[in-house]
C-alpha cells in the first residue's frame, strides 16, 4: 500500500507536466490505439471555432476566455488519441477572422457540399460557437445535399476549462458522425450526450452544459458510453429532400426580425423596410401576436411587397393557421424560433415572393 | 376604429363559425370509420358535485353518453363503440388487455376502417398503450385517451381530449406511428411517454424524446417518426393467447433485501423487473436463475438508458434500455411467450 502511495505521489508532478498544454484532459489511462485504421470510417472535423476551440490562461476562467492560445484543429486529435479508434479523422480549418458573418456560413456550406461528394468521406463534425450554432446547423440542414451525417458540436466551457465539456462532446460527435445509423437524419447536433435535430434544437441556458434542447419535440437519440442509439427521425424535409440542397449563395435577401412587447414601436419596422428589407420576422407574443403599432407597420411594409413571417416568443407551440392571419397575408412560422424562421424566409425569397408558396415552405421544412 | 388585432380576432371568430356550420352538413357516409373501445377511467368518471375532482367513480359514463356529449366528433369521423370494461386504471388486468388487443385487431383488420380510440384511466395508461404497441398488427392509428378530471367536473379536460383523439385516429398521416397517447393536445409515442404528475392536465410527458406531434386546432402536425419496431412490424401476437406469463417488479432502494424477488418467484413469477438495484438482489437473482426466471434491469430515475453490459446478460439480467419498469414488465411478459433465453430477450429490448 505504502509503495503504491509513494508511486502515485511521485507521478503527480509528472502528470501535471505532461498535460501542461491541455491540463484539464487527464493523460493517464489512455486506451490502446488500433494500428490498422483502414477499415474505420473517415470523418472530417470542420472547425468554425467556438468555445471548444478556445483557451484561457487560467483553468478557472470559464466566462471570458480567449487569452490563451486558440485551439488548432490538430490539437483536438493530439489531445484525444481515442478518436483514432472511432474513425480516420482529418481536419479542415475554417475559422472566421471577423466572426459571425453570413459569408463564413456560406463558405462552409459550399465546402461541405464539395466534400460530401468525396466517396472516401463518411461523415462530418462541425465545431461552432454555441450562441448561433443552432441556426447555422439549420441552414446547413436546408442547403447541404448529402445523407452523410453532419454533426454540429461545441462546448460551454473552453478547451482549457476545469471539468471542460469539450473533450467528451468532441469524442461523441465523432462517434455519431462515424455511425451508419446517423445517415439520412439531416444535420445533427450532439452535446451533453444528447443527439438533437438541427431544425428543433435551441440553446436554453447561458452557461450550463445541458443547454441544448429540442424544445417542443425532444432529442432524436443519445451518444451513450456503450453505444450511439437513435429513437426518432425528423419528419420535416432536410438535406437531400430539400429544395435548397446544393444552394451556393454568397449572400441572402435582407430579412430583419423584431420582438413583440407592450408598446413595441412600428417605426423600427419602417426603418428596416427603408433600408431594403425584403422580409420581416415578427416574434409575436402568445399565439403570435404583434403589438398594435407593429401590426400597422406590418401592413405598411406589406404594401411595399415585404413578406412577413410570424413566430412566437413563447418558444413552445406552433403559430397556427387562423383566418385573420391568412386575410392579412401573414405567414405562420410554425414552431421555428425567429432566428431560424429568418434563414428559411431568406432562402424562400430566393425562389418566390408569393406568400402562399412561402407558407408551404414553413409547413414542410 | 378597431385596432388591427381586435379586428383580426373578430374575423377569426366569424370564420370558425362558418367552418363549423359547413362541417355539420357533411355526409357521415364519407367520413373515416373510427371505433371507440371504452375501458373506463376518469374520462368517464362520475361525481355528485362538479367541484369534486377526486371523489368520483371511474368508468361510470358509458361510451354512448360520452359521444352524445360530443356531437362535434360526428363531423370528424363515422363513430361506433365497444365497451370492453368499466373500470379505472387499477382494475385493468391481463384478461382485459387481451380482450382489448383482440377486439382492436379485429376492427382494424377490416379494410373499411380508419382507426381506433381507447378510453382508459391515466394511472396505468402508459403500460396498456405500450402493450398494444407490441401486439396490434395494423399500421392504422390507435389513440389512447383519458382525462385528469372526471366527466362531471368543472374545467374537465375529457371532452377536448376525446375530440382530438378521434381527429388523430381519423387522420391518415397518423398511420405507422404505433399506438399513441393523446391528452392536452400532445401526441405521444407509446414506448416513450410516461405520467409525470398526479393531478395536472399536462401530466403526460416524454422526458428525453418529446412528443411526436400536436393536435392543434388548425391541423394535426407530426414532427417525428419512430425508429424502433412496433405494431405492424412487431413479432408478438396475442390473438390466440388466453393468458400471459406472470412478471413482477421489485423496486431498488437502500438496504433492500431479497424478500421481494424471493416472494414474487415463490408466487409464480417467470420474470422480474428490477427497477434500480437493492443490495439483496445479487443472491436472490442467482437462486431464481436456477429456476429459469429472467430478469430485466430498468432504472427508477425515469430518464436515460440502462447501459448494455455483457456480464448482465450472461447472468440472466437483460438491460431495459430506457424503458421504465412498468413498460419493461409488458415487454418481458410478451418476450416470455416466445423464449426464456436472456440473449434473445436482450435483442427484443433493443429493438422494441
PDB file of C-alpha atoms in Angstrom, chain A residues 185 197 199-200 216-222 224-227 229-236 289 292 295-296 298 318 320-325 327-328 330 334-335 363, chain B residues 3-5 8-9 11-12 15-16 189 191-192 206 208-214 216-219 221-228 305-308 321-322 349-351:
ATOM      1  CA  UNK A 185     -31.423  12.052 -40.379  1.00  0.00           C
ATOM      2  CA  UNK A 197     -32.164  17.579 -34.894  1.00  0.00           C
ATOM      3  CA  UNK A 199     -34.401  22.134 -37.023  1.00  0.00           C
ATOM      4  CA  UNK A 200     -35.589  21.738 -33.464  1.00  0.00           C
ATOM      5  CA  UNK A 216     -41.166  21.026 -28.388  1.00  0.00           C
ATOM      6  CA  UNK A 217     -40.110  17.648 -29.651  1.00  0.00           C
ATOM      7  CA  UNK A 218     -37.054  16.423 -27.721  1.00  0.00           C
ATOM      8  CA  UNK A 219     -33.923  14.577 -28.811  1.00  0.00           C
ATOM      9  CA  UNK A 220     -33.513  12.012 -31.592  1.00  0.00           C
ATOM     10  CA  UNK A 221     -31.216   9.783 -29.574  1.00  0.00           C
ATOM     11  CA  UNK A 222     -28.232   9.542 -27.286  1.00  0.00           C
ATOM     12  CA  UNK A 224     -24.155   6.868 -24.573  1.00  0.00           C
ATOM     13  CA  UNK A 225     -20.883   5.248 -23.486  1.00  0.00           C
ATOM     14  CA  UNK A 226     -21.970   1.777 -24.655  1.00  0.00           C
ATOM     15  CA  UNK A 227     -23.441   2.848 -27.983  1.00  0.00           C
ATOM     16  CA  UNK A 229     -28.722   4.980 -30.188  1.00  0.00           C
ATOM     17  CA  UNK A 230     -31.472   6.671 -32.207  1.00  0.00           C
ATOM     18  CA  UNK A 231     -35.192   6.529 -31.390  1.00  0.00           C
ATOM     19  CA  UNK A 232     -36.669   9.182 -33.666  1.00  0.00           C
ATOM     20  CA  UNK A 233     -36.252  10.632 -37.148  1.00  0.00           C
ATOM     21  CA  UNK A 234     -37.359  14.117 -38.226  1.00  0.00           C
ATOM     22  CA  UNK A 235     -40.457  14.294 -40.431  1.00  0.00           C
ATOM     23  CA  UNK A 236     -39.800  17.744 -41.912  1.00  0.00           C
ATOM     24  CA  UNK A 289     -49.453  38.491 -31.884  1.00  0.00           C
ATOM     25  CA  UNK A 292     -50.728  47.330 -32.299  1.00  0.00           C
ATOM     26  CA  UNK A 295     -49.337  45.481 -36.760  1.00  0.00           C
ATOM     27  CA  UNK A 296     -49.817  48.859 -38.503  1.00  0.00           C
ATOM     28  CA  UNK A 298     -46.560  45.372 -40.948  1.00  0.00           C
ATOM     29  CA  UNK A 318     -46.868  26.406 -33.244  1.00  0.00           C
ATOM     30  CA  UNK A 320     -51.347  28.292 -36.071  1.00  0.00           C
ATOM     31  CA  UNK A 321     -53.266  28.985 -39.254  1.00  0.00           C
ATOM     32  CA  UNK A 322     -56.066  31.371 -38.334  1.00  0.00           C
ATOM     33  CA  UNK A 323     -58.316  33.198 -40.805  1.00  0.00           C
ATOM     34  CA  UNK A 324     -57.209  36.658 -39.664  1.00  0.00           C
ATOM     35  CA  UNK A 325     -53.569  35.939 -40.478  1.00  0.00           C
ATOM     36  CA  UNK A 327     -56.531  37.516 -44.643  1.00  0.00           C
ATOM     37  CA  UNK A 328     -53.562  39.703 -43.737  1.00  0.00           C
ATOM     38  CA  UNK A 330     -49.029  36.870 -42.794  1.00  0.00           C
ATOM     39  CA  UNK A 334     -44.836  27.072 -37.340  1.00  0.00           C
ATOM     40  CA  UNK A 335     -42.730  26.331 -34.241  1.00  0.00           C
ATOM     41  CA  UNK A 363     -45.352  23.924 -43.413  1.00  0.00           C
TER      42      UNK A 363
ATOM     43  CA  UNK B   3     -57.239  48.149 -33.622  1.00  0.00           C
ATOM     44  CA  UNK B   4     -55.887  45.631 -36.171  1.00  0.00           C
ATOM     45  CA  UNK B   5     -55.507  42.837 -33.626  1.00  0.00           C
ATOM     46  CA  UNK B   8     -58.289  40.141 -36.799  1.00  0.00           C
ATOM     47  CA  UNK B   9     -59.803  38.303 -33.840  1.00  0.00           C
ATOM     48  CA  UNK B  11     -62.791  37.860 -38.341  1.00  0.00           C
ATOM     49  CA  UNK B  12     -61.269  34.738 -36.873  1.00  0.00           C
ATOM     50  CA  UNK B  15     -64.710  32.223 -39.932  1.00  0.00           C
ATOM     51  CA  UNK B  16     -64.654  29.493 -37.255  1.00  0.00           C
ATOM     52  CA  UNK B 189     -45.439   7.718 -28.571  1.00  0.00           C
ATOM     53  CA  UNK B 191     -42.948   3.466 -25.892  1.00  0.00           C
ATOM     54  CA  UNK B 192     -41.590   6.714 -24.526  1.00  0.00           C
ATOM     55  CA  UNK B 206     -41.849  12.148 -22.815  1.00  0.00           C
ATOM     56  CA  UNK B 208     -35.953  12.627 -23.201  1.00  0.00           C
ATOM     57  CA  UNK B 209     -37.547  12.391 -26.601  1.00  0.00           C
ATOM     58  CA  UNK B 210     -40.580  14.665 -26.510  1.00  0.00           C
ATOM     59  CA  UNK B 211     -43.960  14.308 -28.201  1.00  0.00           C
ATOM     60  CA  UNK B 212     -44.105  13.230 -31.850  1.00  0.00           C
ATOM     61  CA  UNK B 213     -46.691  15.812 -32.831  1.00  0.00           C
ATOM     62  CA  UNK B 214     -49.578  18.029 -31.855  1.00  0.00           C
ATOM     63  CA  UNK B 216     -53.590  21.779 -32.975  1.00  0.00           C
ATOM     64  CA  UNK B 217     -56.830  23.481 -33.874  1.00  0.00           C
ATOM     65  CA  UNK B 218     -55.786  24.299 -37.441  1.00  0.00           C
ATOM     66  CA  UNK B 219     -54.341  20.860 -38.157  1.00  0.00           C
ATOM     67  CA  UNK B 221     -48.876  18.056 -37.183  1.00  0.00           C
ATOM     68  CA  UNK B 222     -46.227  15.357 -36.812  1.00  0.00           C
ATOM     69  CA  UNK B 223     -42.544  16.202 -36.369  1.00  0.00           C
ATOM     70  CA  UNK B 224     -41.063  12.783 -35.625  1.00  0.00           C
ATOM     71  CA  UNK B 225     -41.249   9.247 -36.916  1.00  0.00           C
ATOM     72  CA  UNK B 226     -40.226   6.278 -34.800  1.00  0.00           C
ATOM     73  CA  UNK B 227     -37.106   4.228 -35.483  1.00  0.00           C
ATOM     74  CA  UNK B 228     -37.857   1.154 -33.327  1.00  0.00           C
ATOM     75  CA  UNK B 305     -30.776   4.348 -20.729  1.00  0.00           C
ATOM     76  CA  UNK B 306     -29.519   1.468 -18.639  1.00  0.00           C
ATOM     77  CA  UNK B 307     -26.219   0.860 -20.406  1.00  0.00           C
ATOM     78  CA  UNK B 308     -25.561  -2.520 -22.005  1.00  0.00           C
ATOM     79  CA  UNK B 321     -32.668   0.380 -22.355  1.00  0.00           C
ATOM     80  CA  UNK B 322     -34.712   3.472 -21.402  1.00  0.00           C
ATOM     81  CA  UNK B 349     -35.309  -4.943 -25.507  1.00  0.00           C
ATOM     82  CA  UNK B 350     -33.013  -3.319 -28.042  1.00  0.00           C
ATOM     83  CA  UNK B 351     -35.481  -3.487 -30.931  1.00  0.00           C
TER      84      UNK B 351
END
